[in-house]
Tab-separated table of N, CA, C and O in Angstrom:
chain	number	residue	atom	x	y	z
A	21	MET	N	-23.532	15.311	-19.047
A	21	MET	CA	-22.839	14.752	-20.171
A	21	MET	C	-22.689	13.248	-20.019
A	21	MET	O	-22.707	12.509	-20.977
A	22	SER	N	-22.605	12.788	-18.828
A	22	SER	CA	-22.374	11.374	-18.590
A	22	SER	C	-23.673	10.583	-18.699
A	22	SER	O	-24.681	10.952	-18.108
A	23	GLU	N	-23.636	9.540	-19.484
A	23	GLU	CA	-24.794	8.655	-19.636
A	23	GLU	C	-24.819	7.663	-18.478
A	23	GLU	O	-23.776	7.349	-17.899
A	24	PRO	N	-25.991	7.129	-18.166
A	24	PRO	CA	-26.045	6.058	-17.165
A	24	PRO	C	-25.184	4.879	-17.639
A	24	PRO	O	-25.083	4.619	-18.834
A	25	THR	N	-24.579	4.213	-16.713
A	25	THR	CA	-23.700	3.101	-17.066
A	25	THR	C	-24.241	1.796	-16.515
A	25	THR	O	-25.106	1.780	-15.642
A	26	GLY	N	-23.723	0.711	-17.048
A	26	GLY	CA	-24.029	-0.624	-16.558
A	26	GLY	C	-22.734	-1.396	-16.462
A	26	GLY	O	-21.736	-1.029	-17.079
A	27	LYS	N	-22.752	-2.432	-15.694
A	27	LYS	CA	-21.556	-3.243	-15.532
A	27	LYS	C	-21.724	-4.498	-16.375
A	27	LYS	O	-22.749	-5.181	-16.295
A	28	TYR	N	-20.718	-4.797	-17.208
A	28	TYR	CA	-20.764	-5.923	-18.122
A	28	TYR	C	-19.481	-6.729	-17.993
A	28	TYR	O	-18.422	-6.190	-17.696
A	29	SER	N	-19.593	-7.994	-18.259
A	29	SER	CA	-18.424	-8.864	-18.278
A	29	SER	C	-18.176	-9.250	-19.726
A	29	SER	O	-19.081	-9.726	-20.412
A	30	ILE	N	-16.964	-9.009	-20.208
A	30	ILE	CA	-16.615	-9.376	-21.570
A	30	ILE	C	-15.370	-10.257	-21.558
A	30	ILE	O	-14.610	-10.248	-20.600
A	31	THR	N	-15.217	-11.001	-22.616
A	31	THR	CA	-14.035	-11.839	-22.778
A	31	THR	C	-13.305	-11.376	-24.026
A	31	THR	O	-13.934	-11.140	-25.065
A	32	MET	N	-11.986	-11.191	-23.916
A	32	MET	CA	-11.183	-10.804	-25.065
A	32	MET	C	-9.794	-11.417	-24.915
A	32	MET	O	-9.402	-11.801	-23.809
A	33	PRO	N	-9.080	-11.505	-26.015
A	33	PRO	CA	-7.725	-12.051	-25.924
A	33	PRO	C	-6.874	-11.247	-24.933
A	33	PRO	O	-6.969	-10.016	-24.867
A	34	ARG	N	-6.080	-11.947	-24.166
A	34	ARG	CA	-5.272	-11.322	-23.114
A	34	ARG	C	-4.355	-10.235	-23.667
A	34	ARG	O	-4.213	-9.169	-23.066
A	35	ASP	N	-3.729	-10.476	-24.840
A	35	ASP	CA	-2.800	-9.477	-25.379
A	35	ASP	C	-3.520	-8.173	-25.736
A	35	ASP	O	-2.990	-7.085	-25.510
A	36	ILE	N	-4.745	-8.285	-26.232
A	36	ILE	CA	-5.514	-7.082	-26.549
A	36	ILE	C	-5.898	-6.358	-25.260
A	36	ILE	O	-5.792	-5.130	-25.167
A	37	ALA	N	-6.316	-7.101	-24.259
A	37	ALA	CA	-6.680	-6.496	-22.970
A	37	ALA	C	-5.489	-5.777	-22.348
A	37	ALA	O	-5.626	-4.655	-21.846
A	38	GLU	N	-4.331	-6.410	-22.387
A	38	GLU	CA	-3.136	-5.786	-21.809
A	38	GLU	C	-2.732	-4.539	-22.581
A	38	GLU	O	-2.352	-3.527	-21.988
A	39	ALA	N	-2.821	-4.591	-23.907
A	39	ALA	CA	-2.495	-3.402	-24.713
A	39	ALA	C	-3.472	-2.270	-24.400
A	39	ALA	O	-3.069	-1.109	-24.271
A	40	ALA	N	-4.746	-2.591	-24.261
A	40	ALA	CA	-5.748	-1.579	-23.935
A	40	ALA	C	-5.484	-0.981	-22.552
A	40	ALA	O	-5.567	0.240	-22.366
A	41	LYS	N	-5.167	-1.842	-21.584
A	41	LYS	CA	-4.868	-1.337	-20.235
A	41	LYS	C	-3.667	-0.416	-20.263
A	41	LYS	O	-3.648	0.629	-19.599
A	42	ALA	N	-2.646	-0.772	-21.044
A	42	ALA	CA	-1.432	0.043	-21.114
A	42	ALA	C	-1.708	1.414	-21.740
A	42	ALA	O	-1.040	2.392	-21.420
A	43	ARG	N	-2.695	1.486	-22.616
A	43	ARG	CA	-2.994	2.731	-23.323
A	43	ARG	C	-4.149	3.522	-22.715
A	43	ARG	O	-4.420	4.649	-23.135
A	44	SER	N	-4.834	2.959	-21.761
A	44	SER	CA	-6.063	3.572	-21.263
A	44	SER	C	-5.841	4.854	-20.483
A	44	SER	O	-6.739	5.685	-20.404
A	45	GLY	N	-4.670	5.017	-19.906
A	45	GLY	CA	-4.378	6.254	-19.181
A	45	GLY	C	-5.234	6.427	-17.947
A	45	GLY	O	-5.829	5.484	-17.438
A	46	PRO	N	-5.326	7.673	-17.474
A	46	PRO	CA	-6.016	7.941	-16.213
A	46	PRO	C	-7.517	7.672	-16.257
A	46	PRO	O	-8.135	7.450	-15.222
A	47	SER	N	-8.118	7.682	-17.446
A	47	SER	CA	-9.558	7.448	-17.509
A	47	SER	C	-9.912	5.986	-17.283
A	47	SER	O	-11.057	5.664	-16.975
A	48	GLY	N	-8.953	5.091	-17.439
A	48	GLY	CA	-9.162	3.689	-17.122
A	48	GLY	C	-9.610	2.840	-18.299
A	48	GLY	O	-10.000	3.328	-19.355
A	49	LEU	N	-9.548	1.545	-18.071
A	49	LEU	CA	-9.860	0.569	-19.102
A	49	LEU	C	-11.324	0.655	-19.540
A	49	LEU	O	-11.619	0.570	-20.734
A	50	SER	N	-12.233	0.842	-18.621
A	50	SER	CA	-13.651	0.904	-18.989
A	50	SER	C	-13.920	2.037	-19.969
A	50	SER	O	-14.632	1.861	-20.963
A	51	ALA	N	-13.376	3.211	-19.712
A	51	ALA	CA	-13.574	4.352	-20.609
A	51	ALA	C	-12.931	4.088	-21.964
A	51	ALA	O	-13.487	4.442	-23.009
A	52	TYR	N	-11.768	3.452	-21.960
A	52	TYR	CA	-11.068	3.133	-23.207
A	52	TYR	C	-11.889	2.162	-24.049
A	52	TYR	O	-12.092	2.370	-25.245
A	53	VAL	N	-12.398	1.118	-23.412
A	53	VAL	CA	-13.209	0.129	-24.117
A	53	VAL	C	-14.522	0.758	-24.583
A	53	VAL	O	-14.971	0.526	-25.708
A	54	ALA	N	-15.148	1.590	-23.757
A	54	ALA	CA	-16.394	2.252	-24.144
A	54	ALA	C	-16.179	3.132	-25.373
A	54	ALA	O	-17.016	3.147	-26.287
A	55	ALA	N	-15.064	3.856	-25.421
A	55	ALA	CA	-14.772	4.703	-26.583
A	55	ALA	C	-14.554	3.850	-27.831
A	55	ALA	O	-15.021	4.199	-28.923
A	56	ALA	N	-13.871	2.726	-27.688
A	56	ALA	CA	-13.637	1.835	-28.822
A	56	ALA	C	-14.944	1.255	-29.342
A	56	ALA	O	-15.183	1.190	-30.549
A	57	VAL	N	-15.813	0.855	-28.440
A	57	VAL	CA	-17.111	0.297	-28.841
A	57	VAL	C	-17.961	1.386	-29.489
A	57	VAL	O	-18.630	1.142	-30.503
A	58	ALA	N	-17.922	2.604	-28.952
A	58	ALA	CA	-18.680	3.714	-29.544
A	58	ALA	C	-18.213	3.979	-30.973
A	58	ALA	O	-19.038	4.212	-31.865
A	59	ARG	N	-16.898	3.939	-31.201
A	59	ARG	CA	-16.377	4.120	-32.568
A	59	ARG	C	-16.868	3.010	-33.484
A	59	ARG	O	-17.223	3.253	-34.640
A	60	GLN	N	-16.901	1.779	-32.993
A	60	GLN	CA	-17.365	0.668	-33.818
A	60	GLN	C	-18.847	0.810	-34.148
A	60	GLN	O	-19.257	0.560	-35.282
A	61	VAL	N	-19.649	1.228	-33.180
A	61	VAL	CA	-21.075	1.445	-33.429
A	61	VAL	C	-21.244	2.539	-34.489
A	61	VAL	O	-22.069	2.412	-35.412
A	62	GLU	N	-20.446	3.601	-34.394
A	62	GLU	CA	-20.506	4.674	-35.386
A	62	GLU	C	-20.157	4.146	-36.778
A	62	GLU	O	-20.832	4.452	-37.765
A	63	ARG	N	-19.118	3.342	-36.867
A	63	ARG	CA	-18.743	2.731	-38.151
A	63	ARG	C	-19.856	1.837	-38.684
A	63	ARG	O	-20.166	1.865	-39.871
A	64	ASP	N	-20.434	1.031	-37.812
A	64	ASP	CA	-21.537	0.160	-38.231
A	64	ASP	C	-22.704	0.982	-38.766
A	64	ASP	O	-23.312	0.633	-39.788
A	65	ASN	N	-23.024	2.089	-38.088
A	65	ASN	CA	-24.106	2.966	-38.543
A	65	ASN	C	-23.782	3.583	-39.903
A	65	ASN	O	-24.650	3.657	-40.778
A	66	LEU	N	-22.543	4.024	-40.086
A	66	LEU	CA	-22.139	4.587	-41.373
A	66	LEU	C	-22.198	3.535	-42.478
A	66	LEU	O	-22.643	3.827	-43.596
A	67	ASN	N	-21.776	2.316	-42.179
A	67	ASN	CA	-21.855	1.244	-43.165
A	67	ASN	C	-23.293	0.968	-43.559
A	67	ASN	O	-23.585	0.670	-44.725
A	68	GLU	N	-24.217	1.084	-42.610
A	68	GLU	CA	-25.628	0.887	-42.914
A	68	GLU	C	-26.138	2.000	-43.828
A	68	GLU	O	-26.878	1.745	-44.782
A	69	VAL	N	-25.728	3.232	-43.569
A	69	VAL	CA	-26.114	4.354	-44.428
A	69	VAL	C	-25.588	4.123	-45.851
A	69	VAL	O	-26.311	4.330	-46.832
A	70	ILE	N	-24.351	3.682	-45.954
A	70	ILE	CA	-23.760	3.403	-47.265
A	70	ILE	C	-24.525	2.290	-47.967
A	70	ILE	O	-24.838	2.390	-49.161
A	71	ARG	N	-24.856	1.231	-47.248
A	71	ARG	CA	-25.584	0.111	-47.837
A	71	ARG	C	-26.936	0.564	-48.387
A	71	ARG	O	-27.303	0.237	-49.518
A	72	VAL	N	-27.641	1.362	-47.602
A	72	VAL	CA	-28.948	1.856	-48.038
A	72	VAL	C	-28.789	2.776	-49.249
A	72	VAL	O	-29.539	2.667	-50.232
A	73	ALA	N	-27.828	3.684	-49.206
A	73	ALA	CA	-27.611	4.612	-50.318
A	73	ALA	C	-27.227	3.865	-51.588
A	73	ALA	O	-27.717	4.184	-52.680
A	74	GLU	N	-26.353	2.863	-51.462
A	74	GLU	CA	-25.946	2.102	-52.639
A	74	GLU	C	-27.093	1.260	-53.179
A	74	GLU	O	-27.210	1.075	-54.388
A	75	ALA	N	-27.962	0.777	-52.311
A	75	ALA	CA	-29.126	0.022	-52.776
A	75	ALA	C	-30.060	0.928	-53.568
A	75	ALA	O	-30.665	0.502	-54.549
A	76	GLU	N	-30.149	2.184	-53.162
A	76	GLU	CA	-31.044	3.123	-53.828
A	76	GLU	C	-30.427	3.741	-55.077
A	76	GLU	O	-31.100	3.935	-56.087
A	77	HIS	N	-29.114	4.052	-55.022
A	77	HIS	CA	-28.470	4.816	-56.095
A	77	HIS	C	-27.388	4.045	-56.849
A	77	HIS	O	-26.811	4.580	-57.787
A	78	GLY	N	-27.082	2.845	-56.411
A	78	GLY	CA	-26.001	2.081	-57.028
A	78	GLY	C	-24.685	2.349	-56.320
A	78	GLY	O	-24.551	3.323	-55.580
A	79	PRO	N	-23.717	1.461	-56.542
A	79	PRO	CA	-22.439	1.617	-55.865
A	79	PRO	C	-21.665	2.843	-56.351
A	79	PRO	O	-21.850	3.304	-57.481
A	80	ILE	N	-20.811	3.351	-55.488
A	80	ILE	CA	-19.953	4.481	-55.814
A	80	ILE	C	-18.726	3.930	-56.533
A	80	ILE	O	-18.096	2.980	-56.057
A	81	SER	N	-18.382	4.530	-57.653
A	81	SER	CA	-17.236	4.047	-58.431
A	81	SER	C	-15.921	4.481	-57.777
A	81	SER	O	-15.880	5.446	-57.003
A	82	ASP	N	-14.853	3.779	-58.117
A	82	ASP	CA	-13.521	4.159	-57.621
A	82	ASP	C	-13.158	5.573	-58.062
A	82	ASP	O	-12.529	6.319	-57.315
A	83	GLU	N	-13.570	5.943	-59.273
A	83	GLU	CA	-13.278	7.285	-59.783
A	83	GLU	C	-13.982	8.350	-58.938
A	83	GLU	O	-13.409	9.398	-58.630
A	84	GLU	N	-15.228	8.090	-58.572
A	84	GLU	CA	-15.962	9.034	-57.729
A	84	GLU	C	-15.301	9.171	-56.358
A	84	GLU	O	-15.179	10.274	-55.825
A	85	ILE	N	-14.871	8.046	-55.808
A	85	ILE	CA	-14.203	8.073	-54.504
A	85	ILE	C	-12.920	8.882	-54.592
A	85	ILE	O	-12.651	9.743	-53.741
A	86	GLN	N	-12.117	8.650	-55.628
A	86	GLN	CA	-10.862	9.395	-55.781
A	86	GLN	C	-11.120	10.884	-55.965
A	86	GLN	O	-10.404	11.721	-55.412
A	87	SER	N	-12.156	11.231	-56.730
A	87	SER	CA	-12.499	12.635	-56.939
A	87	SER	C	-12.887	13.299	-55.622
A	87	SER	O	-12.447	14.418	-55.316
A	88	LEU	N	-13.702	12.612	-54.831
A	88	LEU	CA	-14.118	13.171	-53.547
A	88	LEU	C	-12.950	13.276	-52.571
A	88	LEU	O	-12.849	14.251	-51.816
A	89	ARG	N	-12.056	12.305	-52.603
A	89	ARG	CA	-10.858	12.388	-51.747
A	89	ARG	C	-10.000	13.586	-52.137
A	89	ARG	O	-9.451	14.274	-51.275
A	90	GLU	N	-9.887	13.836	-53.430
A	90	GLU	CA	-9.106	14.984	-53.900
A	90	GLU	C	-9.768	16.288	-53.461
A	90	GLU	O	-9.086	17.214	-53.014
A	91	GLN	N	-11.094	16.368	-53.555
A	91	GLN	CA	-11.801	17.565	-53.087
A	91	GLN	C	-11.574	17.786	-51.598
A	91	GLN	O	-11.356	18.926	-51.153
A	92	LEU	N	-11.617	16.709	-50.826
A	92	LEU	CA	-11.387	16.803	-49.388
A	92	LEU	C	-9.958	17.261	-49.106
A	92	LEU	O	-9.732	18.118	-48.259
A	93	ARG	N	-8.999	16.693	-49.829
A	93	ARG	CA	-7.592	17.087	-49.647
A	93	ARG	C	-7.416	18.574	-49.945
A	93	ARG	O	-6.759	19.300	-49.192
A	94	GLN	N	-8.025	19.048	-51.032
A	94	GLN	CA	-7.914	20.460	-51.391
A	94	GLN	C	-8.547	21.355	-50.328
A	94	GLN	O	-7.994	22.401	-49.985
A	95	ALA	N	-9.691	20.955	-49.807
A	95	ALA	CA	-10.353	21.741	-48.759
A	95	ALA	C	-9.486	21.800	-47.505
A	95	ALA	O	-9.358	22.855	-46.877
A	96	ARG	N	-8.878	20.656	-47.156
A	96	ARG	CA	-7.997	20.640	-45.981
A	96	ARG	C	-6.775	21.521	-46.219
A	96	ARG	O	-6.334	22.232	-45.312
A	97	ASP	N	-6.226	21.482	-47.426
A	97	ASP	CA	-5.074	22.323	-47.747
A	97	ASP	C	-5.442	23.803	-47.622
A	97	ASP	O	-4.669	24.594	-47.088
A	98	GLN	N	-6.630	24.162	-48.099
A	98	GLN	CA	-7.067	25.561	-47.995
A	98	GLN	C	-7.211	25.980	-46.538
A	98	GLN	O	-6.818	27.083	-46.166
A	99	GLN	N	-7.750	25.104	-45.693
A	99	GLN	CA	-7.899	25.432	-44.272
A	99	GLN	C	-6.527	25.614	-43.630
A	99	GLN	O	-6.323	26.526	-42.849
A	100	THR	N	-5.610	24.711	-43.965
A	100	THR	CA	-4.266	24.769	-43.387
A	100	THR	C	-3.551	26.048	-43.792
A	100	THR	O	-2.833	26.652	-43.005
A	101	GLN	N	-3.810	26.491	-45.025
A	101	GLN	CA	-3.147	27.685	-45.550
A	101	GLN	C	-3.903	28.963	-45.210
A	101	GLN	O	-3.527	30.046	-45.626
A	102	GLY	N	-5.003	28.826	-44.485
A	102	GLY	CA	-5.790	29.984	-44.116
A	102	GLY	C	-6.653	30.501	-45.258
A	102	GLY	O	-7.156	31.601	-45.211
A	103	GLY	N	-6.844	29.661	-46.279
A	103	GLY	CA	-7.612	30.075	-47.451
A	103	GLY	C	-9.096	29.855	-47.323
A	103	GLY	O	-9.851	30.298	-48.172
A	104	ALA	N	-9.539	29.206	-46.273
A	104	ALA	CA	-10.987	28.969	-46.112
A	104	ALA	C	-11.627	30.253	-45.636
A	104	ALA	O	-11.148	30.894	-44.704
A	105	SER	N	-12.711	30.649	-46.288
A	105	SER	CA	-13.383	31.888	-45.898
A	105	SER	C	-14.275	31.636	-44.693
A	105	SER	O	-14.864	30.572	-44.560
A	106	ALA	N	-14.390	32.612	-43.847
A	106	ALA	CA	-15.239	32.498	-42.665
A	106	ALA	C	-16.677	32.674	-43.073
A	106	ALA	O	-17.006	33.486	-43.931
A	107	ALA	N	-17.570	31.922	-42.432
A	107	ALA	CA	-19.003	32.017	-42.754
A	107	ALA	C	-19.659	33.108	-41.970
A	107	ALA	O	-19.293	33.490	-40.937
């Protein structure tokens, strides 16, 4: 499960580094920073997918976004209430 690692030197504001160290727990600062960077890479990849999709199909309207959020909320409510059927 573990990927090969490399050692890197980064510079960041001291207050952010201290907050990260305080929250890193037993896995340590390196694991905490690696997880944060992995989340950012995932977001960047998703933004690229959105950019490509919008270039091909046009931007998503606010109404479409609200409709999809409502569908997601309803699906989550059904799962919470045990209303989701098993596949």
